[in-house]
PDB file of C-alpha atoms in Angstrom:
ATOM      1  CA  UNK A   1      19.357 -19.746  23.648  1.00 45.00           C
ATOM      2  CA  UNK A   2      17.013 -16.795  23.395  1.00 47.00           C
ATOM      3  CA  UNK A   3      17.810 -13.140  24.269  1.00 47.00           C
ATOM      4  CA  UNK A   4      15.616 -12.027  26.491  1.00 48.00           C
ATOM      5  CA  UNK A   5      16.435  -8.087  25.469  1.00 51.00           C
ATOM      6  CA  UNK A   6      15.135  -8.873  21.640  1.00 57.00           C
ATOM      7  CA  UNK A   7      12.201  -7.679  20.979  1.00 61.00           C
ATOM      8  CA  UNK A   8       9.517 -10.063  19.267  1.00 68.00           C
ATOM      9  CA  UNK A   9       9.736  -9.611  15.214  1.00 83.00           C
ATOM     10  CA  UNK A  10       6.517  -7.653  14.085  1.00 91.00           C
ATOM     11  CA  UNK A  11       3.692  -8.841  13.237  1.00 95.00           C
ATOM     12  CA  UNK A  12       3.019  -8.230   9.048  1.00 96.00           C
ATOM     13  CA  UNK A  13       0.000  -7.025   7.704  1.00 97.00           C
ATOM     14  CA  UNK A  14       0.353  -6.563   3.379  1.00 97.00           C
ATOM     15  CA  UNK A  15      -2.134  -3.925   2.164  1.00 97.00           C
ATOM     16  CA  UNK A  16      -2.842  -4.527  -0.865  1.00 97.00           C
ATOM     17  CA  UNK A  17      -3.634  -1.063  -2.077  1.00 97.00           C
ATOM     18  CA  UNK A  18      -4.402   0.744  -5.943  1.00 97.00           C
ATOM     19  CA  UNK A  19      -3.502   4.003  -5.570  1.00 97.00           C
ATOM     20  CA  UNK A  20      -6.082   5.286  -7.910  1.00 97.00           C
ATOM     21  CA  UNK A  21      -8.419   3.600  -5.606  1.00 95.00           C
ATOM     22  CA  UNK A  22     -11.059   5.890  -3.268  1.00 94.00           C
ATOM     23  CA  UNK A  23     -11.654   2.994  -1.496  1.00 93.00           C
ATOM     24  CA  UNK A  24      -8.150   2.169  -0.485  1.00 94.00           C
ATOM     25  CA  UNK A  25      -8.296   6.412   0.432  1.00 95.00           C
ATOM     26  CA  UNK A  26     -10.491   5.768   2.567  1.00 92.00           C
ATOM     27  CA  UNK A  27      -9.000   2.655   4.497  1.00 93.00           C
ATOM     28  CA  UNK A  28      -5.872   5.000   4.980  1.00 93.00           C
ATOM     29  CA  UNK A  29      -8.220   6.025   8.309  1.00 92.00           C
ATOM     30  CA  UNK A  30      -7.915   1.758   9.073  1.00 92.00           C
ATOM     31  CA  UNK A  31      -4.159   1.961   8.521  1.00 94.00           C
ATOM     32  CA  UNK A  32      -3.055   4.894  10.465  1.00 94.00           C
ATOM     33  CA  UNK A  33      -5.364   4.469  13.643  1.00 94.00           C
ATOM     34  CA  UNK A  34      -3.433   0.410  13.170  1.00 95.00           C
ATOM     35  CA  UNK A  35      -0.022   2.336  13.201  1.00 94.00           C
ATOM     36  CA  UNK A  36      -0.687   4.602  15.847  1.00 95.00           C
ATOM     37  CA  UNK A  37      -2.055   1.208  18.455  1.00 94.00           C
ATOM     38  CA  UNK A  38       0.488  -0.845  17.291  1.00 96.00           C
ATOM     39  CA  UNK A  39       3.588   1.086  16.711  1.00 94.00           C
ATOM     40  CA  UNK A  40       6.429  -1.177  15.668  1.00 94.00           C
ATOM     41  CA  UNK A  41       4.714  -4.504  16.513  1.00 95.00           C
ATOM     42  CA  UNK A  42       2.934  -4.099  13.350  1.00 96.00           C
ATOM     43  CA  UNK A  43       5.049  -3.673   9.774  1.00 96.00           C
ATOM     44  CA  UNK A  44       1.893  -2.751   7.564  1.00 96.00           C
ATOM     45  CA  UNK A  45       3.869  -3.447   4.070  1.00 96.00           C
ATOM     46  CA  UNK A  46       2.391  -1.678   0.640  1.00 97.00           C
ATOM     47  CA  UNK A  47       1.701  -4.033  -2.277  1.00 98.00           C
ATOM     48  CA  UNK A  48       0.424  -3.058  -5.398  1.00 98.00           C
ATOM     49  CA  UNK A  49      -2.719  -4.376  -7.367  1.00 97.00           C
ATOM     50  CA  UNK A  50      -3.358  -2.219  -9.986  1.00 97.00           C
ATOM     51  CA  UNK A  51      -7.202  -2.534 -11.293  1.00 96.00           C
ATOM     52  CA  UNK A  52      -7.219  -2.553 -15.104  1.00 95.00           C
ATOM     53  CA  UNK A  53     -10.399  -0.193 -14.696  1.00 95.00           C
ATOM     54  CA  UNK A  54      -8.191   2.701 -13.018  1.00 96.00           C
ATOM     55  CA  UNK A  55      -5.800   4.035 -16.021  1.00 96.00           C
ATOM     56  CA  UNK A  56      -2.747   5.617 -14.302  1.00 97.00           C
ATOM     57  CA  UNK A  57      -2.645   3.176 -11.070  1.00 97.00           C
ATOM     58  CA  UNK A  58       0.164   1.128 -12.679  1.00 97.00           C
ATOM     59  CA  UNK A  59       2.115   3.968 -13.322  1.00 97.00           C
ATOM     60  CA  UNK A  60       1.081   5.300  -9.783  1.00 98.00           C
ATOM     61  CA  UNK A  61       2.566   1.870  -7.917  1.00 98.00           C
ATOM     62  CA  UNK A  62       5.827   2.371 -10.026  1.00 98.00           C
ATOM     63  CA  UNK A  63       6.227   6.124  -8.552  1.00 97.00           C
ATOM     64  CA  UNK A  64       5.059   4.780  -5.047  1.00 98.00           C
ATOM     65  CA  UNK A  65       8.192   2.110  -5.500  1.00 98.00           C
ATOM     66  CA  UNK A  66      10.057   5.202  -6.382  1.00 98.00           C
ATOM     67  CA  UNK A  67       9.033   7.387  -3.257  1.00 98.00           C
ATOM     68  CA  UNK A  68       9.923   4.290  -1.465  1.00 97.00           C
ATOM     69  CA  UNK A  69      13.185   3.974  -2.769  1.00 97.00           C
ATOM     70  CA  UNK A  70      13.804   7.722  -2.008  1.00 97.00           C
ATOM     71  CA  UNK A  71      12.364   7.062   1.846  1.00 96.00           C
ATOM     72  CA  UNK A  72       8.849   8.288   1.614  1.00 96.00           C
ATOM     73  CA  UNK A  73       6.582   5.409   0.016  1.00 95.00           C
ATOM     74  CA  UNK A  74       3.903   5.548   2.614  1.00 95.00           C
ATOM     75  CA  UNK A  75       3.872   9.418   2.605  1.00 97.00           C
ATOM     76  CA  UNK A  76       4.491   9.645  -1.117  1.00 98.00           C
ATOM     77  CA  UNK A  77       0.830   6.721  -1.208  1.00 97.00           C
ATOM     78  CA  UNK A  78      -1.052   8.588   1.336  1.00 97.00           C
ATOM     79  CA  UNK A  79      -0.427  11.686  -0.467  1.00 98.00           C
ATOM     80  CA  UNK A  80      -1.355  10.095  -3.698  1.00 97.00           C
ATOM     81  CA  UNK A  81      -4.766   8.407  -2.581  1.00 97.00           C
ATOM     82  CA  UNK A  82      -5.733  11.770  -1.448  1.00 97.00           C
ATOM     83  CA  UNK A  83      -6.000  12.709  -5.178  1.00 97.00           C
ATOM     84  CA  UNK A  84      -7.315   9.820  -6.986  1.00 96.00           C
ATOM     85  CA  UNK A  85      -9.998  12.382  -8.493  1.00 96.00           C
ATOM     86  CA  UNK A  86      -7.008  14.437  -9.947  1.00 97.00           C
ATOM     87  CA  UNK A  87      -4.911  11.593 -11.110  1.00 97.00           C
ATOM     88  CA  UNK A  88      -7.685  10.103 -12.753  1.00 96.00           C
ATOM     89  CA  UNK A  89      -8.127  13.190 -14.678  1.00 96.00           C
ATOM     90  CA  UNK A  90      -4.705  14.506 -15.750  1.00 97.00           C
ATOM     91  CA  UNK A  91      -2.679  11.247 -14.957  1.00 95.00           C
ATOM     92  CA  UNK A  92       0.971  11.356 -14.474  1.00 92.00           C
ATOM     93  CA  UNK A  93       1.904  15.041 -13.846  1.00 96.00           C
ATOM     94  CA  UNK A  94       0.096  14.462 -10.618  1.00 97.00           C
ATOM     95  CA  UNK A  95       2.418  11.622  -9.903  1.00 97.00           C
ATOM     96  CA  UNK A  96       5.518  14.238 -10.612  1.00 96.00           C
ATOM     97  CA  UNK A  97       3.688  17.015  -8.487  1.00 97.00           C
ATOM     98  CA  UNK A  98       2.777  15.036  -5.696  1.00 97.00           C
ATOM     99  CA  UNK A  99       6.908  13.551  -5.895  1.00 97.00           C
ATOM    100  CA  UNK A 100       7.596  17.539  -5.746  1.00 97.00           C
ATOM    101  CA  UNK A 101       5.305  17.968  -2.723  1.00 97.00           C
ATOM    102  CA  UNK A 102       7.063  15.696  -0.116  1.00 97.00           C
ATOM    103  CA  UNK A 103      10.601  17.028  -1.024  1.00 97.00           C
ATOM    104  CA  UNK A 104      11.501  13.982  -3.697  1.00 97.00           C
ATOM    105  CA  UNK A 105      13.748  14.318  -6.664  1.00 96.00           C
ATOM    106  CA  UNK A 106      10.548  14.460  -9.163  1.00 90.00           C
ATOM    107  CA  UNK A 107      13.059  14.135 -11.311  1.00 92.00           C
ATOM    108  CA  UNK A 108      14.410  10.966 -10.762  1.00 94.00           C
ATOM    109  CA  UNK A 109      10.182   9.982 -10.542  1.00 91.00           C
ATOM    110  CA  UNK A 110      10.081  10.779 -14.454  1.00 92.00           C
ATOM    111  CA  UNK A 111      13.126   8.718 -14.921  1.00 96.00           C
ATOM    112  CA  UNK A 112      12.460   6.019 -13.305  1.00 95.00           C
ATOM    113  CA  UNK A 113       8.340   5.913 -14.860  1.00 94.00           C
ATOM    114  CA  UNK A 114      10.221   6.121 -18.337  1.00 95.00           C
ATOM    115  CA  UNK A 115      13.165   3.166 -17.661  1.00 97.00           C
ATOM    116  CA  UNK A 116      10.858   1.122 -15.690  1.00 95.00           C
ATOM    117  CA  UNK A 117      12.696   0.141 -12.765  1.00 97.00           C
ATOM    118  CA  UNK A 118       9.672  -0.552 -10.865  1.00 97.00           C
ATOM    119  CA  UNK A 119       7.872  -2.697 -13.549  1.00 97.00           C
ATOM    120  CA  UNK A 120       9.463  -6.312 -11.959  1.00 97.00           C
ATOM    121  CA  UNK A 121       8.174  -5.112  -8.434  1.00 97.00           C
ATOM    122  CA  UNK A 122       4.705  -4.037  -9.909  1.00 98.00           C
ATOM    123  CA  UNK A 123       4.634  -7.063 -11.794  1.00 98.00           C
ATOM    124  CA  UNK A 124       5.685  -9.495  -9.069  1.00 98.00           C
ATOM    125  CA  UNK A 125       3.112  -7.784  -6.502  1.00 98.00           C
ATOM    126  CA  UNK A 126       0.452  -8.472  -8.986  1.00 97.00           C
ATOM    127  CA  UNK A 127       1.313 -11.747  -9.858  1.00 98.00           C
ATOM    128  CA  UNK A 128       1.485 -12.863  -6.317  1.00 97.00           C
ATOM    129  CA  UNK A 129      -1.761 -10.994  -5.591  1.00 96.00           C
ATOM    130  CA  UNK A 130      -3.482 -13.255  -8.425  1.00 96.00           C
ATOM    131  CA  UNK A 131      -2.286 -15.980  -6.973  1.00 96.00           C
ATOM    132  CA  UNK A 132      -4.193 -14.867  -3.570  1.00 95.00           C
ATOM    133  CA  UNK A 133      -7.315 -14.478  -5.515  1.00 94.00           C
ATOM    134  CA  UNK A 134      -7.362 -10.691  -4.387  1.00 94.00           C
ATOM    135  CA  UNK A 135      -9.897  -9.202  -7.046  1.00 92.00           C
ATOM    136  CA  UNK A 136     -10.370  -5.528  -5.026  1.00 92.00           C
ATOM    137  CA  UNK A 137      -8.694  -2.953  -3.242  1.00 94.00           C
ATOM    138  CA  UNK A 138      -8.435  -2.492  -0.550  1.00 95.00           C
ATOM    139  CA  UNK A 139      -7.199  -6.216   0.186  1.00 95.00           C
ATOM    140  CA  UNK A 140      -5.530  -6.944   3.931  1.00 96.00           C
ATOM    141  CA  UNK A 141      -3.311 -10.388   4.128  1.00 96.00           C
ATOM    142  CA  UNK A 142      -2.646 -10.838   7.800  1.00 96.00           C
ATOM    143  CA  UNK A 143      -1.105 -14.431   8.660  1.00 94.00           C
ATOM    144  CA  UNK A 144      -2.305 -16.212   5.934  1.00 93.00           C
ATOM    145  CA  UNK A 145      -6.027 -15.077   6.082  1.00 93.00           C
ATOM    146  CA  UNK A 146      -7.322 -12.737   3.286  1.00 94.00           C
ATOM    147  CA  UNK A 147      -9.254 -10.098   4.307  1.00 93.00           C
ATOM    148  CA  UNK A 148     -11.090  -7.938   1.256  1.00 87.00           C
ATOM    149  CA  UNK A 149     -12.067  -4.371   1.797  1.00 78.00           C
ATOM    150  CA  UNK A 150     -13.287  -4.259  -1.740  1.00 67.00           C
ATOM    151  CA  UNK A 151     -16.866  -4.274  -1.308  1.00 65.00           C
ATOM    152  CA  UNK A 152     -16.907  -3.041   2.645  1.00 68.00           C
ATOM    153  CA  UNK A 153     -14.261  -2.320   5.140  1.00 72.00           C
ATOM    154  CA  UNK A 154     -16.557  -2.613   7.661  1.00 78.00           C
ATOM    155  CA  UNK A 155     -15.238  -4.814  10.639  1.00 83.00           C
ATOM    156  CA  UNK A 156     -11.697  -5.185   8.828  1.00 87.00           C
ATOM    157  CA  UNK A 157      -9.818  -3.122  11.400  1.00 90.00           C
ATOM    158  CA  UNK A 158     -11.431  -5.303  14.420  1.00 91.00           C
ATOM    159  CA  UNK A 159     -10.887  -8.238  12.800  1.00 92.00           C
ATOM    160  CA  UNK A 160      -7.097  -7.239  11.515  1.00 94.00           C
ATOM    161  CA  UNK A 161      -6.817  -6.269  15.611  1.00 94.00           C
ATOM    162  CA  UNK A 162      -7.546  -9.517  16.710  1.00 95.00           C
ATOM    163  CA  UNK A 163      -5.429 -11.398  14.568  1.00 95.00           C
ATOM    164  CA  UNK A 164      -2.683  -9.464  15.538  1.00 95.00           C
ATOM    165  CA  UNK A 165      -3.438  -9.018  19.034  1.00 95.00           C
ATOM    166  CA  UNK A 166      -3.489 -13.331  19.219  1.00 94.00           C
ATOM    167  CA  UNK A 167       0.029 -13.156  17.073  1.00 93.00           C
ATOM    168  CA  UNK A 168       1.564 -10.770  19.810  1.00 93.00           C
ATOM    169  CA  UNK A 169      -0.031 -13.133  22.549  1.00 91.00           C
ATOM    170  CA  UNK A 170       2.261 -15.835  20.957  1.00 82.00           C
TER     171      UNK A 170
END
């Protein structure tokens, strides 16, 4: 028997995101104006796919696992992407600083970049992403269907709203 005061589980939409990326910066306009239309009918998840071509994103999705385990991991990426210039050029102290910024235990961020306690999620995310034949960030993954920002994000929020707007529908 179904209770008719639950609320339908959200629909998922994985970004797959490198947060060295100006691309994926720039689809952070995509992801918030999703957010703000869909509220909590809409878990947009982070995943990591680090491009071998951007030198401190691998560390950058450990620290983002870090903000995340700390509370912040969206504001902790958003706040990242808007300094992929600077953390291309002087690398991990921007990871610390930006850790510092939002109130984190920067810290713990060094800690956990030196232990690796992030590498298996990294690694996983990656892995799986591979295995979706993602090659580019921005990447969307909305029930089942691959949708790659890579080399335009033009039409990806439409078409992102009327996948979910047809999963809502039921």
């Amino acid at each position: 028997m179904t209770d008719s005061t639950t609320t339908p589980s959200p629909v998922v939409l994985e970004a797959w995101f490198d947060l060295q990326c100006p691309d994926c910066f720039r689809a952070l306009d995509d992801v918030r104006a999703l957010r703000a239309a869909y509220g909590d009918r809409l878990d947009v998840q982070l995943r990591h796919f680090p491009l071998a071509k951007n030198k401190h994103a691998y560390a950058a999705a450990q620290a983002a696992e870090e903000a995340a385990d700390q509370g912040q991991g969206w504001a902790y990426a958003e706040a990242l992407l808007a300094r992929t210039a600077e953390l291309a050029e002087r690398g991990e102290p921007v990871l610390l600083e930006v850790a510092a910024g939002l109130g984190l235990d920067a810290e713990e961020f060094d800690t956990a970049l030196i232990d690796g306690r992030h590498l298996l999620t990294v690694d996983a995310d990656q892995a799986e992403g591979q295995a979706l034949k993602i090659t580019g960030t921005p990447t969307y993954v909305i029930d089942g269907e691959r949708l790659d920002g890579g080399q335009s994000q033009e039409g990806l929020r439409a078409r992102i709203e009327e996948i979910a707007d047809r999963l809502l529908a039921g």
